[in-house]
mmCIF file of C-alpha atoms in Angstrom:
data_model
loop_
_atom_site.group_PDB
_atom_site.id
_atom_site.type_symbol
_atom_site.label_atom_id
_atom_site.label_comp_id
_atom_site.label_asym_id
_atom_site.label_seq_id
_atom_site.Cartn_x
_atom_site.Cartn_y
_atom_site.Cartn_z
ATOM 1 C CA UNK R 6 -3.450 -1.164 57.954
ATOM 2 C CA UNK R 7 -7.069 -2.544 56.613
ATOM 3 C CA UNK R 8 -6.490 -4.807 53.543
ATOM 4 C CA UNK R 9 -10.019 -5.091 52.659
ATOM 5 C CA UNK R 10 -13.160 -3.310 52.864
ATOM 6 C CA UNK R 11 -14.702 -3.116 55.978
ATOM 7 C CA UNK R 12 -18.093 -4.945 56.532
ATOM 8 C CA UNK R 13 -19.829 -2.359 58.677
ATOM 9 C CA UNK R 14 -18.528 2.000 59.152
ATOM 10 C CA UNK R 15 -19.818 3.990 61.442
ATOM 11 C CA UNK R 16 -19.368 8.230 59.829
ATOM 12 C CA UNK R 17 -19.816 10.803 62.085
ATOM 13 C CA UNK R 18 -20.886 13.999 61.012
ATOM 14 C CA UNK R 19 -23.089 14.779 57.272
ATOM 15 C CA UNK R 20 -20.642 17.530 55.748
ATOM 16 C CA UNK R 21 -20.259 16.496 51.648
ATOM 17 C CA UNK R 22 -17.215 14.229 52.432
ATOM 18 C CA UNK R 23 -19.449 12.361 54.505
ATOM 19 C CA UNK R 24 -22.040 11.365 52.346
ATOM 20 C CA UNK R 25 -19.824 11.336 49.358
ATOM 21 C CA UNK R 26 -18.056 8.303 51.587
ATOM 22 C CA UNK R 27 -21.230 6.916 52.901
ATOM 23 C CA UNK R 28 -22.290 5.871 49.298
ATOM 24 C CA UNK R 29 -19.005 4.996 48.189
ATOM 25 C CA UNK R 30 -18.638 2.558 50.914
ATOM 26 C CA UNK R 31 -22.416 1.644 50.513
ATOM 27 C CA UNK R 32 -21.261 0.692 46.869
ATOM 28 C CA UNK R 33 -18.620 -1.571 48.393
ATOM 29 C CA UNK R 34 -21.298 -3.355 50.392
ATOM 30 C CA UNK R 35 -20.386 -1.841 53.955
ATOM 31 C CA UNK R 36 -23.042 -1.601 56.077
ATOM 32 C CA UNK R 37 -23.156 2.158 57.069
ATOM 33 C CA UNK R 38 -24.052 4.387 59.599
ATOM 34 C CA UNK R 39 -24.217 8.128 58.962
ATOM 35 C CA UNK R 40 -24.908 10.221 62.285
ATOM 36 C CA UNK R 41 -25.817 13.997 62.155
ATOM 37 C CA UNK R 42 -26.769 16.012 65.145
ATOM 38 C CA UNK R 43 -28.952 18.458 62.958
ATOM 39 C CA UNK R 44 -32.413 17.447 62.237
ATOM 40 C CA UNK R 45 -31.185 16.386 58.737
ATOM 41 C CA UNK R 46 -28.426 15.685 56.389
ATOM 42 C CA UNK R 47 -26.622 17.984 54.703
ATOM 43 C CA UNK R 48 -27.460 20.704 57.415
ATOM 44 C CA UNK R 49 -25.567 23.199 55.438
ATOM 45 C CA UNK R 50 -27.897 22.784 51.877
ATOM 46 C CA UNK R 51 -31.421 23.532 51.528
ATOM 47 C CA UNK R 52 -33.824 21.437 53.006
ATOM 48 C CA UNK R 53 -34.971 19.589 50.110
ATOM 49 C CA UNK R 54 -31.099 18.253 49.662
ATOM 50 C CA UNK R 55 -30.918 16.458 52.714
ATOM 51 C CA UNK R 56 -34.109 14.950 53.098
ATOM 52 C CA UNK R 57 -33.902 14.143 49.547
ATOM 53 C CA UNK R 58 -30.427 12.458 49.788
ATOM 54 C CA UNK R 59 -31.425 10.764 53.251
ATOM 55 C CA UNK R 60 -34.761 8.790 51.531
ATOM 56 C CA UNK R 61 -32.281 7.871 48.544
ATOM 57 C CA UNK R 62 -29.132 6.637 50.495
ATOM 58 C CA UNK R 63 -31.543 4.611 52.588
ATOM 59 C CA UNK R 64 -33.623 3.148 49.945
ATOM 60 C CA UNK R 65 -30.861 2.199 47.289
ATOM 61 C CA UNK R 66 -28.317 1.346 49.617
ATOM 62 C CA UNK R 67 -29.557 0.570 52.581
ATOM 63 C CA UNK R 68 -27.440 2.876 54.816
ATOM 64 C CA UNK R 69 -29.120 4.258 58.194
ATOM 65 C CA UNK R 70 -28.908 8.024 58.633
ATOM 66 C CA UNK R 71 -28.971 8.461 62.126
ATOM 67 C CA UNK R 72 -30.509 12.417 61.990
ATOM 68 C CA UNK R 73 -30.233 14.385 65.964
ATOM 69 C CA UNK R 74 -28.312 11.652 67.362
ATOM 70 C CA UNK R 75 -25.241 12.710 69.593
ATOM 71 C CA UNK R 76 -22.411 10.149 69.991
ATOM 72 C CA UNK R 77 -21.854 9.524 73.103
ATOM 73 C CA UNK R 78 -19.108 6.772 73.395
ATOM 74 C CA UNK R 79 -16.557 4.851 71.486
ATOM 75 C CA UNK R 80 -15.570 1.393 72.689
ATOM 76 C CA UNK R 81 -13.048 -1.103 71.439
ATOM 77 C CA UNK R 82 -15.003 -4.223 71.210
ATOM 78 C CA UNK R 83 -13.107 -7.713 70.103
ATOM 79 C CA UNK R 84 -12.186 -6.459 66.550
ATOM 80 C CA UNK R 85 -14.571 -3.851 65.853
ATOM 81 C CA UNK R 86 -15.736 -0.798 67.967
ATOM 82 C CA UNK R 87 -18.932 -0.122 69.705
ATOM 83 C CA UNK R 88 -20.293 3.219 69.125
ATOM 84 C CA UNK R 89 -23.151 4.542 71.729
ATOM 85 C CA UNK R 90 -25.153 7.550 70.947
ATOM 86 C CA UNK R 91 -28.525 9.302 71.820
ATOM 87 C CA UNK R 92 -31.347 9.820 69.751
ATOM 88 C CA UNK R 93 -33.772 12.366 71.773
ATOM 89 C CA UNK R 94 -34.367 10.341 74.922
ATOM 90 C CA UNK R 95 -33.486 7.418 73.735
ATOM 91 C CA UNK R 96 -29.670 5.463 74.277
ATOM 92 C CA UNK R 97 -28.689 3.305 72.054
ATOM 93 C CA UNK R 98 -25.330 1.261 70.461
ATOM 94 C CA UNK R 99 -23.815 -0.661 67.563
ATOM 95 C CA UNK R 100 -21.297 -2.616 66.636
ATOM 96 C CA UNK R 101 -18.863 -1.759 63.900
ATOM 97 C CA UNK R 102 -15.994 -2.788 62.214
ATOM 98 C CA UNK R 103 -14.815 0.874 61.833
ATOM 99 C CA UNK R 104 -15.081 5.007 62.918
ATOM 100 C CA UNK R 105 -14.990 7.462 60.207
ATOM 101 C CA UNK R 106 -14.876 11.205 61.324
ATOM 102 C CA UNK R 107 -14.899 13.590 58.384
ATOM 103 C CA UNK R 108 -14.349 16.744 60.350
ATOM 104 C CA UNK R 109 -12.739 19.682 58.326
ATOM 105 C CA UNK R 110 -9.132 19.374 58.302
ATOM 106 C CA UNK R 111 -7.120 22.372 59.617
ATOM 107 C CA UNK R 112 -4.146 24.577 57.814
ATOM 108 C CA UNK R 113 -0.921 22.921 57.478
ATOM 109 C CA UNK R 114 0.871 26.322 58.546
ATOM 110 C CA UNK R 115 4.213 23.565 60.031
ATOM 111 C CA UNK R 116 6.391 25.468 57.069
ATOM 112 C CA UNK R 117 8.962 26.896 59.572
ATOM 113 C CA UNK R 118 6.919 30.425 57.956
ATOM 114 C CA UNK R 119 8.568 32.395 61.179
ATOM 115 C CA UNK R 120 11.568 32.203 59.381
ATOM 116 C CA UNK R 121 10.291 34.258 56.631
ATOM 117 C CA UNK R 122 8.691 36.140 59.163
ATOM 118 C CA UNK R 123 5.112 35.523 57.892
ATOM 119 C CA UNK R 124 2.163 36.180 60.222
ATOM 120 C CA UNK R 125 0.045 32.903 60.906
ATOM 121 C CA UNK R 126 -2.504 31.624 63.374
ATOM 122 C CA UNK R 127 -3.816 28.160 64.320
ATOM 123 C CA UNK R 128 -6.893 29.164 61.856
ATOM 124 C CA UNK R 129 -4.628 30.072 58.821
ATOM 125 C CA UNK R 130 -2.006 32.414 57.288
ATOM 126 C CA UNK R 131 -2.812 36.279 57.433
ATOM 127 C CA UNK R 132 -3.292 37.536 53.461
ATOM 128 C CA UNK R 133 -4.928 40.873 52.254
ATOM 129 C CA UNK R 134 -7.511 41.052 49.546
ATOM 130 C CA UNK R 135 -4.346 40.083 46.605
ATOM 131 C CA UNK R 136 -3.507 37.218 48.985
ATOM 132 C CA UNK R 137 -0.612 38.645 49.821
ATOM 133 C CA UNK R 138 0.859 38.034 53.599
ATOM 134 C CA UNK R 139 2.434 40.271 55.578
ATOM 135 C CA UNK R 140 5.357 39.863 53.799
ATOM 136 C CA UNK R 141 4.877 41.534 50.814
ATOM 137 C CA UNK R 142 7.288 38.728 48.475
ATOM 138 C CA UNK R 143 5.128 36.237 49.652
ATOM 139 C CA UNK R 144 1.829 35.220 48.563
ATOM 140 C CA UNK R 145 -0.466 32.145 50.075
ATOM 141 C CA UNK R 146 -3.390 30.899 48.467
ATOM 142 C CA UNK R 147 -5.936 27.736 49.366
ATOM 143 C CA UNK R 148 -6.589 25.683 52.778
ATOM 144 C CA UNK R 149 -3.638 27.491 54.371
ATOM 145 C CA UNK R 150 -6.192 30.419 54.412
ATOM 146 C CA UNK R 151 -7.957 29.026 57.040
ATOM 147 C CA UNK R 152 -11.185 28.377 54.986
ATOM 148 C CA UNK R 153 -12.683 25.402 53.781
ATOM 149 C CA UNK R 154 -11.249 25.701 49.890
ATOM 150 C CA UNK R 155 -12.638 22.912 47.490
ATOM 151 C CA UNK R 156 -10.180 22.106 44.762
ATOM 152 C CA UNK R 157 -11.643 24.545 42.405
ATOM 153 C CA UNK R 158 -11.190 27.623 44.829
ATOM 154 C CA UNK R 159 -7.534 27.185 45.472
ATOM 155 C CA UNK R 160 -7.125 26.462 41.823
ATOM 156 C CA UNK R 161 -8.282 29.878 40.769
ATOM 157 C CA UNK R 162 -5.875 31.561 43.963
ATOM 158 C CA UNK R 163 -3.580 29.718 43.362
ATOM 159 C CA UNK R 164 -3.088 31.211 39.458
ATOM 160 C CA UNK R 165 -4.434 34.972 40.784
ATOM 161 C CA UNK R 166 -1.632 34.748 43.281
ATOM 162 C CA UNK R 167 0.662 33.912 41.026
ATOM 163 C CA UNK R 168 -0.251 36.354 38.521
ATOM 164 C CA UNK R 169 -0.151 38.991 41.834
ATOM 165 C CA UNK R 170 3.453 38.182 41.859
ATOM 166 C CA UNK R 171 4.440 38.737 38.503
ATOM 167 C CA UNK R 172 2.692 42.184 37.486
ATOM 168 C CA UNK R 173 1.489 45.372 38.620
ATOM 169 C CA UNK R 174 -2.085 45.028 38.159
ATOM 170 C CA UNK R 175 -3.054 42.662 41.194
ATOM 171 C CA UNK R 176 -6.640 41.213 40.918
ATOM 172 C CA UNK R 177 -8.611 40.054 43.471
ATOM 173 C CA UNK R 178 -10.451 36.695 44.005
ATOM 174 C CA UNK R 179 -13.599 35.807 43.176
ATOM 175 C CA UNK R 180 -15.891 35.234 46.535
ATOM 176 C CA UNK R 181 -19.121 35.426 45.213
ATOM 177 C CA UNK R 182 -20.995 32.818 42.620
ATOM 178 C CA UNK R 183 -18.571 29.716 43.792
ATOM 179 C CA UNK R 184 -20.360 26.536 43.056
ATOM 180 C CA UNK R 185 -20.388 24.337 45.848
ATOM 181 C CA UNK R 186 -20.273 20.622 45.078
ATOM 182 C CA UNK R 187 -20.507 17.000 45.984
ATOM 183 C CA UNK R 188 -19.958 13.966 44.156
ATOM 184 C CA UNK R 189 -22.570 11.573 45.399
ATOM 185 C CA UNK R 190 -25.009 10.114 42.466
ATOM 186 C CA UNK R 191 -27.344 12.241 42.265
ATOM 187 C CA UNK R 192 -24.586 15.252 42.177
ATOM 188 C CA UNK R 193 -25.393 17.842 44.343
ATOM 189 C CA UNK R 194 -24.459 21.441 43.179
ATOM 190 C CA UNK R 195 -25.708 24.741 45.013
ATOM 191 C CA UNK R 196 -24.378 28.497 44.323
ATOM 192 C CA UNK R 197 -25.448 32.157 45.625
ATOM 193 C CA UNK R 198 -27.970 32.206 48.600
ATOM 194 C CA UNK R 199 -29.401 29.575 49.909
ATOM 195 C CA UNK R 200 -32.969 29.902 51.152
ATOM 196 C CA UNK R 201 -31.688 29.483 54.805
ATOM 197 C CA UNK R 202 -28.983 32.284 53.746
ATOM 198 C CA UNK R 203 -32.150 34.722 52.648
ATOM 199 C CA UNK R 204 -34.373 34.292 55.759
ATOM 200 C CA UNK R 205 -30.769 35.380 58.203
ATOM 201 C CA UNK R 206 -31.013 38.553 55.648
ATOM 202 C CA UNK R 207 -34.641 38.921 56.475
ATOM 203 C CA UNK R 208 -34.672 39.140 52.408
ATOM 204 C CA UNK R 209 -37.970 38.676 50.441
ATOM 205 C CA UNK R 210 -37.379 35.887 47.608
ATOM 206 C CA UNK R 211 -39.787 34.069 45.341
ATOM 207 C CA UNK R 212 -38.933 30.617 44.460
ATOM 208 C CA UNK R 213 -39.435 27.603 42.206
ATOM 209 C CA UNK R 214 -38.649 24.064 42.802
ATOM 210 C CA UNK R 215 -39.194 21.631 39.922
ATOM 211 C CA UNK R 216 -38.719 18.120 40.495
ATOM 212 C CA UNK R 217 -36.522 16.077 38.026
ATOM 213 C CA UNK R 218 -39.567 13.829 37.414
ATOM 214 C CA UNK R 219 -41.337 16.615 35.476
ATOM 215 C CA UNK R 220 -38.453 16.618 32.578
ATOM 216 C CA UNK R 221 -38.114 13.917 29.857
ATOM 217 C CA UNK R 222 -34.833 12.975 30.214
ATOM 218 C CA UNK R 223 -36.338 11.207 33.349
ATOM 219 C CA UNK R 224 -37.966 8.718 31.752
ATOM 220 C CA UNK R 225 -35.161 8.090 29.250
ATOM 221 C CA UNK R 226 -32.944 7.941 31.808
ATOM 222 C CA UNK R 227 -35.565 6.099 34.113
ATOM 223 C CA UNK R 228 -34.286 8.009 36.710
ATOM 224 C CA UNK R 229 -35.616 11.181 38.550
ATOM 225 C CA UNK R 230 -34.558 11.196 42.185
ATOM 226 C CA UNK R 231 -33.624 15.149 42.345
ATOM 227 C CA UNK R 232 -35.016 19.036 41.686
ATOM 228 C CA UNK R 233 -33.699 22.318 40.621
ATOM 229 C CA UNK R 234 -34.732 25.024 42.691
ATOM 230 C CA UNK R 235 -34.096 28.541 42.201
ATOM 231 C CA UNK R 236 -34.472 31.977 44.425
ATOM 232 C CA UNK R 237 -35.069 35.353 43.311
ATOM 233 C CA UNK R 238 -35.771 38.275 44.777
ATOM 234 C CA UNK R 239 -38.921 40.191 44.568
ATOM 235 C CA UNK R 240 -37.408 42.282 41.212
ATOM 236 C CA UNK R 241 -36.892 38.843 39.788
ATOM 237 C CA UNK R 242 -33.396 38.665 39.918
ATOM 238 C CA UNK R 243 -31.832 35.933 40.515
ATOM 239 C CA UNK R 244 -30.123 35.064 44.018
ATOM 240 C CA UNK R 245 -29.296 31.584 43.988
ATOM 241 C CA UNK R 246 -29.737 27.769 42.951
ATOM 242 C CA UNK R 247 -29.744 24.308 44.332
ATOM 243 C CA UNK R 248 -29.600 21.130 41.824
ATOM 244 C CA UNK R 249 -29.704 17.960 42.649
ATOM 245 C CA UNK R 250 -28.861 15.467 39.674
ATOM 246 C CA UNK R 251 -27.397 13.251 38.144
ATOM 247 C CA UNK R 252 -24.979 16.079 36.644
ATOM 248 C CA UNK R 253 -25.791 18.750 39.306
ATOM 249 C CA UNK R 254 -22.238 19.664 39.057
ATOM 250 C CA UNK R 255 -22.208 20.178 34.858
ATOM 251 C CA UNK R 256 -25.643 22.135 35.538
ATOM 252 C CA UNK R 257 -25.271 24.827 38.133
ATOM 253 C CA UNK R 258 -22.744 26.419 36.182
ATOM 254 C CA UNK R 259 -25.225 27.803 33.755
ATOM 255 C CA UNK R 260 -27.034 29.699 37.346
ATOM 256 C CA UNK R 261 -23.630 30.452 38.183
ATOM 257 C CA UNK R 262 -22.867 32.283 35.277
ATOM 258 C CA UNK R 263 -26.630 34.336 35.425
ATOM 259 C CA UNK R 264 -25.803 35.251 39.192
ATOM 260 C CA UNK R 265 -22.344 36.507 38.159
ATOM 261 C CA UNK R 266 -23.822 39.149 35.178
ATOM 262 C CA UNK R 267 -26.895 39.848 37.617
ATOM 263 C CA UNK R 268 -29.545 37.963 35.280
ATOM 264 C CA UNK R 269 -33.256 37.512 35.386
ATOM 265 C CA UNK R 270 -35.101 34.083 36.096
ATOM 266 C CA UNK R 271 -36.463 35.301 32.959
ATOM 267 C CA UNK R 272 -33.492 35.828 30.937
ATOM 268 C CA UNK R 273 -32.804 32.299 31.248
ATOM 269 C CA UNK R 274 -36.496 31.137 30.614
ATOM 270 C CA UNK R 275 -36.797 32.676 27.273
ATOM 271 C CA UNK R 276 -33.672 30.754 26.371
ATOM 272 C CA UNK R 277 -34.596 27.497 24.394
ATOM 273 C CA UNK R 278 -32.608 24.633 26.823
ATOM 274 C CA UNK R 279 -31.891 21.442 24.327
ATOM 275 C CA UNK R 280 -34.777 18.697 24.357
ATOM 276 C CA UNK R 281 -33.898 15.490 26.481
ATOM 277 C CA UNK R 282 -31.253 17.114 28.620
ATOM 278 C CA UNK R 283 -31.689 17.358 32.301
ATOM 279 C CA UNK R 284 -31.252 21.516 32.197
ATOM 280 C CA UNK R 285 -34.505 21.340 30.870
ATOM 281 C CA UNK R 286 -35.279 21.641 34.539
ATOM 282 C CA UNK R 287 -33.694 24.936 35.215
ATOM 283 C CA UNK R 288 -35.446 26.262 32.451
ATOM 284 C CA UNK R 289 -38.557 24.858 34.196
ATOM 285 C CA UNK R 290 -37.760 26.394 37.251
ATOM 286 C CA UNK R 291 -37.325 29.868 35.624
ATOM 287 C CA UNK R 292 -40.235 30.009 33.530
ATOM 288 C CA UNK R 293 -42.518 29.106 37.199
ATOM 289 C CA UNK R 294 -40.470 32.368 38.737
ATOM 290 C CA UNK R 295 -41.241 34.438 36.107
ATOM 291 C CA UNK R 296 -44.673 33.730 36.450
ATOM 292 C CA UNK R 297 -44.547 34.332 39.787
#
């Protein structure tokens, strides 16, 4: 195996992982390469996140996003690899030390589960809405599902199906109002709709962005690369939230918990949000879509 850090890394693909490794290896001093077929990073965010996070990675850390550009080739080369891909009509290569490829992992269902006679596919095990299989002893909770679970999701199965197994009154899982996270600096932190998720539902929204700039704590901070934005719909409840910040994943907890008791973007605006902290900008955001 690698003993040291390599000097050059080539990522395919723009999921979270990616760009959470992009920067950490960034901070390392690799020189690296993060290709993305979409038109932008981040595909599965808001616009604003990935062209956001694409000016920042490539301005503080010098790492090339390499937006619509299909690989096309992977050579071994001496002791790196050469990587060839296409930008529109354009063919081009580079030299690396190393490939990263942060694809989604699948279910590790290789638990000998026929022997308990539990029904499984190559996408996951089988569960009902108490995350109980087939066999009704059993209970499975997490990336055996099938789904891509972040930590905090299997955490909270994990506990409902244990508390399924134990006593009568079996709850079901939360699906709605999961924050959904990555750990780059800024944080980003998104929950409920998306605005991408609202146009597919041909639903009308009103929205607010507010850039981090327009808060205080920027300029204590002396820092104000991010935004909150948040959607409501036309009775001006709100339907989601985006933040990207340097806590973005402290932050969108407070939107997460107005989405879950069906609140107004003006509940939360007529709630004072403490002077110098960075949620001043989802009060911000609020106050704009209650105007609105």
């Amino acid at each position: 195996g690698r003993s040291r850090v390599p000097r050059s890394l080539f990522i395919i693909g723009s999921d979270t992982s990616a760009v959470e490794y992009a920067q950490m290896f960034a901070i390392f001093g690799t020189k690296v390469y993060l290709a993305e077929r979409a038109g932008r990073l981040l595909p599965g965010e808001d616009r604003e996140v990935g062209e956001l996070i694409e000016k920042h990675l490539h301005t503080t850390k010098g790492i090339s996003c390499l937006t619509q550009a299909q690989v096309t080739g992977v050579e071994k080369k001496g002791l790196g690899v050469r990587v060839s891909y296409r930008r529109g009509n354009a063919s081009k290569s580079v030299q690396v030390d190393e490939i990263l490829f942060t694809d989604e992992r699948g279910p590790q269902t290789d638990l000998g589960l026929e022997n308990a006679r539990v029904d499984y596919t190559p996408a996951g095990i089988d569960v009902d809405e108490f995350l109980r299989t087939n066999a009704k002893h059993i209970y499975a909770a997490g990336s055996v599902l099938g789904e891509h679970s972040p930590t905090h999701v299997a955490i909270m199965q994990g506990r409902l199906a244990a508390h399924n197994m134990f006593t009568r009154a079996s709850r079901m899982p939360e699906t709605h109002n999961i924050p959904r996270i990555a750990y780059t600096f800024p944080g980003i932190a998104s929950v409920g709709l998306s605005e991408d998720d609202c146009i597919k539902r041909d639903l009308a929204i009103n929205q607010a962005v507010v850039p981090l700039a327009q808060v205080p704590r920027s300029n204590t901070s002396d820092f104000s690369a991010g935004f909150v934005k948040l959607i409501a719909d036309k009775k001006g409840q709100l339907v989601g939230a985006t933040i990207v910040a340097p806590h973005a994943a402290e932050m969108i907890h407070e939107v997460a918990l107005a989405l879950h008791h069906q609140m107004s973007a003006r509940d939360i605006a007529s709630m004072p949000h403490a002077f110098l902290s960075w949620s001043e900008a989802i009060r911000s955001a609020a106050a704009r879509l209650s105007a609105s």
